N, C-alpha and C. Protein backbone atom coordinates (compact mmCIF):
# COMPACT_ATOMS: atom_id res chain seq x y z
N MET A 1 -98.02 -70.17 -103.10
CA MET A 1 -97.87 -71.16 -104.26
C MET A 1 -99.01 -72.40 -103.78
N VAL A 2 -98.89 -72.25 -102.39
CA VAL A 2 -100.23 -73.66 -102.78
C VAL A 2 -101.90 -73.29 -102.88
N GLN A 3 -101.31 -71.28 -102.95
CA GLN A 3 -103.19 -71.35 -102.55
C GLN A 3 -103.95 -71.31 -104.56
N ALA A 4 -102.83 -70.99 -105.18
CA ALA A 4 -102.19 -71.08 -106.96
C ALA A 4 -102.66 -72.51 -106.76
N PHE A 5 -101.85 -74.12 -106.91
CA PHE A 5 -101.82 -74.80 -106.82
C PHE A 5 -103.65 -75.16 -106.89
N LEU A 6 -104.37 -75.14 -105.63
CA LEU A 6 -105.47 -75.37 -105.05
C LEU A 6 -106.50 -74.38 -106.18
N GLU A 7 -106.09 -73.77 -106.33
CA GLU A 7 -107.97 -72.79 -107.05
C GLU A 7 -107.50 -73.95 -108.44
N LEU A 8 -106.41 -73.64 -109.39
CA LEU A 8 -106.42 -74.68 -110.86
C LEU A 8 -106.59 -76.27 -110.50
N LYS A 9 -106.54 -77.27 -108.47
CA LYS A 9 -107.16 -78.45 -108.57
C LYS A 9 -108.90 -78.57 -108.05
N ARG A 10 -109.55 -76.46 -108.15
CA ARG A 10 -110.65 -76.58 -108.38
C ARG A 10 -111.92 -76.87 -109.41
N GLU A 11 -110.25 -76.32 -110.19
CA GLU A 11 -110.88 -76.27 -111.65
C GLU A 11 -111.15 -77.27 -112.48
N GLY A 12 -110.37 -78.03 -111.52
CA GLY A 12 -110.10 -79.00 -113.04
C GLY A 12 -109.32 -79.76 -113.54
N VAL A 13 -107.95 -79.38 -112.94
CA VAL A 13 -106.71 -78.82 -113.74
C VAL A 13 -106.43 -80.60 -112.54
N THR A 14 -104.93 -81.54 -113.87
CA THR A 14 -105.04 -82.10 -113.07
C THR A 14 -103.22 -81.78 -113.05
N LEU A 15 -102.67 -81.89 -112.32
CA LEU A 15 -101.31 -81.39 -111.62
C LEU A 15 -100.25 -82.72 -110.77
N LEU A 16 -99.02 -82.48 -111.17
CA LEU A 16 -98.30 -83.19 -111.55
C LEU A 16 -96.94 -83.33 -110.59
N LEU A 17 -97.29 -83.38 -108.93
CA LEU A 17 -95.71 -82.63 -107.66
C LEU A 17 -95.17 -82.96 -107.75
N VAL A 18 -93.91 -83.30 -108.28
CA VAL A 18 -93.40 -83.40 -106.50
C VAL A 18 -92.19 -83.19 -105.90
N GLU A 19 -93.04 -83.04 -104.93
CA GLU A 19 -93.44 -82.09 -103.08
C GLU A 19 -92.36 -82.83 -101.53
N GLN A 20 -91.76 -82.26 -101.90
CA GLN A 20 -91.05 -82.99 -100.22
C GLN A 20 -91.20 -82.61 -98.81
N ASN A 21 -91.94 -82.09 -98.55
CA ASN A 21 -92.40 -81.17 -97.89
C ASN A 21 -93.90 -82.21 -97.85
N LEU A 22 -94.46 -82.80 -96.40
CA LEU A 22 -95.75 -83.58 -96.61
C LEU A 22 -96.43 -82.79 -96.28
N GLN A 23 -96.56 -82.00 -95.90
CA GLN A 23 -97.73 -80.43 -95.62
C GLN A 23 -98.20 -80.21 -96.61
N VAL A 24 -97.28 -79.35 -97.36
CA VAL A 24 -98.01 -79.59 -98.71
C VAL A 24 -98.74 -80.92 -99.59
N ALA A 25 -97.65 -81.83 -99.86
CA ALA A 25 -98.39 -82.44 -100.59
C ALA A 25 -99.24 -82.81 -100.10
N ARG A 26 -99.90 -83.38 -98.47
CA ARG A 26 -101.21 -83.77 -97.94
C ARG A 26 -101.99 -82.54 -98.39
N THR A 27 -101.81 -81.84 -98.32
CA THR A 27 -102.79 -80.41 -98.79
C THR A 27 -103.81 -80.18 -100.12
N LEU A 28 -102.43 -81.18 -100.95
CA LEU A 28 -102.39 -81.35 -102.76
C LEU A 28 -102.53 -82.21 -103.55
N GLY A 29 -101.98 -83.18 -102.23
CA GLY A 29 -101.94 -84.65 -103.26
C GLY A 29 -104.16 -85.22 -103.24
N ASP A 30 -103.73 -85.50 -103.53
CA ASP A 30 -105.55 -87.14 -104.17
C ASP A 30 -104.60 -88.71 -103.69
N GLN A 31 -103.55 -88.34 -105.29
CA GLN A 31 -103.19 -89.50 -105.00
C GLN A 31 -100.97 -89.41 -104.97
N VAL A 32 -100.74 -90.92 -104.25
CA VAL A 32 -99.46 -90.18 -104.02
C VAL A 32 -98.13 -92.15 -104.63
N ALA A 33 -97.22 -91.44 -104.39
CA ALA A 33 -95.94 -92.53 -104.82
C ALA A 33 -95.15 -91.89 -104.12
N VAL A 34 -94.55 -92.93 -102.95
CA VAL A 34 -93.57 -93.10 -102.15
C VAL A 34 -91.89 -93.28 -102.90
N MET A 35 -91.16 -92.87 -103.24
CA MET A 35 -89.74 -93.21 -103.74
C MET A 35 -88.88 -93.67 -103.28
N ASP A 36 -88.76 -94.18 -102.98
CA ASP A 36 -86.96 -94.04 -102.30
C ASP A 36 -85.68 -95.02 -103.42
N ASP A 37 -84.54 -94.66 -103.29
CA ASP A 37 -83.67 -94.79 -104.23
C ASP A 37 -83.79 -94.95 -106.08
N GLY A 38 -84.71 -93.97 -106.00
CA GLY A 38 -85.27 -94.22 -107.68
C GLY A 38 -86.21 -95.07 -108.20
N ARG A 39 -86.92 -95.99 -106.52
CA ARG A 39 -87.85 -96.03 -107.19
C ARG A 39 -89.29 -95.77 -106.36
N VAL A 40 -90.57 -96.26 -107.21
CA VAL A 40 -91.93 -96.34 -106.14
C VAL A 40 -92.07 -97.27 -105.21
N VAL A 41 -91.35 -97.54 -103.92
CA VAL A 41 -91.87 -97.85 -102.54
C VAL A 41 -93.42 -97.87 -102.45
N HIS A 42 -94.49 -97.44 -102.82
CA HIS A 42 -95.22 -97.71 -102.84
C HIS A 42 -96.48 -96.30 -102.59
N SER A 43 -97.81 -96.89 -103.77
CA SER A 43 -99.10 -95.99 -105.19
C SER A 43 -100.26 -95.71 -103.93
N GLY A 44 -100.38 -95.23 -104.03
CA GLY A 44 -102.07 -94.53 -103.50
C GLY A 44 -102.52 -93.69 -103.30
N ARG A 45 -103.37 -93.75 -102.28
CA ARG A 45 -104.70 -91.94 -101.61
C ARG A 45 -104.19 -92.13 -101.05
N MET A 46 -104.06 -90.70 -101.81
CA MET A 46 -102.72 -90.04 -100.10
C MET A 46 -104.09 -90.30 -98.96
N ALA A 47 -104.96 -89.95 -98.66
CA ALA A 47 -106.40 -89.59 -98.04
C ALA A 47 -105.69 -91.08 -97.26
N GLU A 48 -105.19 -92.58 -97.65
CA GLU A 48 -104.85 -93.59 -96.62
C GLU A 48 -103.68 -93.63 -96.17
N LEU A 49 -102.43 -93.10 -97.11
CA LEU A 49 -101.74 -93.10 -96.32
C LEU A 49 -101.57 -91.89 -95.10
N SER A 50 -102.20 -91.17 -95.30
CA SER A 50 -102.95 -90.31 -94.22
C SER A 50 -103.32 -90.91 -92.80
N ALA A 51 -103.62 -91.61 -93.46
CA ALA A 51 -105.33 -92.06 -91.76
C ALA A 51 -104.11 -93.64 -91.30
N ASP A 52 -102.89 -93.58 -92.07
CA ASP A 52 -102.12 -95.40 -92.35
C ASP A 52 -101.28 -94.33 -90.75
N GLU A 53 -100.25 -94.39 -89.71
CA GLU A 53 -99.51 -94.28 -89.01
C GLU A 53 -98.11 -95.39 -88.90
N ALA A 54 -98.74 -96.52 -88.92
CA ALA A 54 -97.99 -97.32 -89.02
C ALA A 54 -97.18 -97.23 -90.68
N LEU A 55 -98.28 -97.23 -91.87
CA LEU A 55 -97.83 -97.14 -92.84
C LEU A 55 -95.67 -95.63 -92.68
N GLN A 56 -97.33 -95.19 -92.74
CA GLN A 56 -96.07 -93.29 -93.09
C GLN A 56 -94.87 -93.65 -91.61
N HIS A 57 -94.29 -94.15 -90.64
CA HIS A 57 -93.63 -94.64 -90.39
C HIS A 57 -93.37 -95.63 -90.94
N ARG A 58 -93.63 -96.55 -91.51
CA ARG A 58 -92.35 -97.71 -92.66
C ARG A 58 -92.12 -96.64 -93.86
N LEU A 59 -92.39 -96.32 -94.40
CA LEU A 59 -92.14 -95.00 -95.36
C LEU A 59 -91.49 -94.51 -95.71
N LEU A 60 -92.12 -93.23 -94.55
CA LEU A 60 -91.25 -91.91 -94.14
C LEU A 60 -90.47 -92.04 -93.20
N GLY A 61 -90.23 -92.27 -92.15
CA GLY A 61 -90.17 -93.04 -91.00
C GLY A 61 -90.50 -91.66 -89.43
N LEU A 62 -92.09 -91.21 -89.94
CA LEU A 62 -92.75 -90.09 -89.67
C LEU A 62 -93.68 -90.72 -89.90
N THR A 63 -94.38 -89.42 -88.66
CA THR A 63 -95.88 -89.56 -89.13
C THR A 63 -96.30 -88.39 -89.56
N LEU A 64 -97.99 -87.89 -90.35
CA LEU A 64 -97.59 -87.31 -90.56
C LEU A 64 -98.73 -86.12 -89.43
């Protein structure tokens, strides 16, 4: 499934993905929105979230 999404991404298709698997989200995502209890508590570039371990821990309780 990830490979199919990556191919669509390479073709310029915009995808909206709701995903709890952080590795999949990191592989596919350019932008990220983190939700807690139905509210967006963070939004931004996936690369920024991936690079900031303190932010990961604060938002997700873990690090990527």
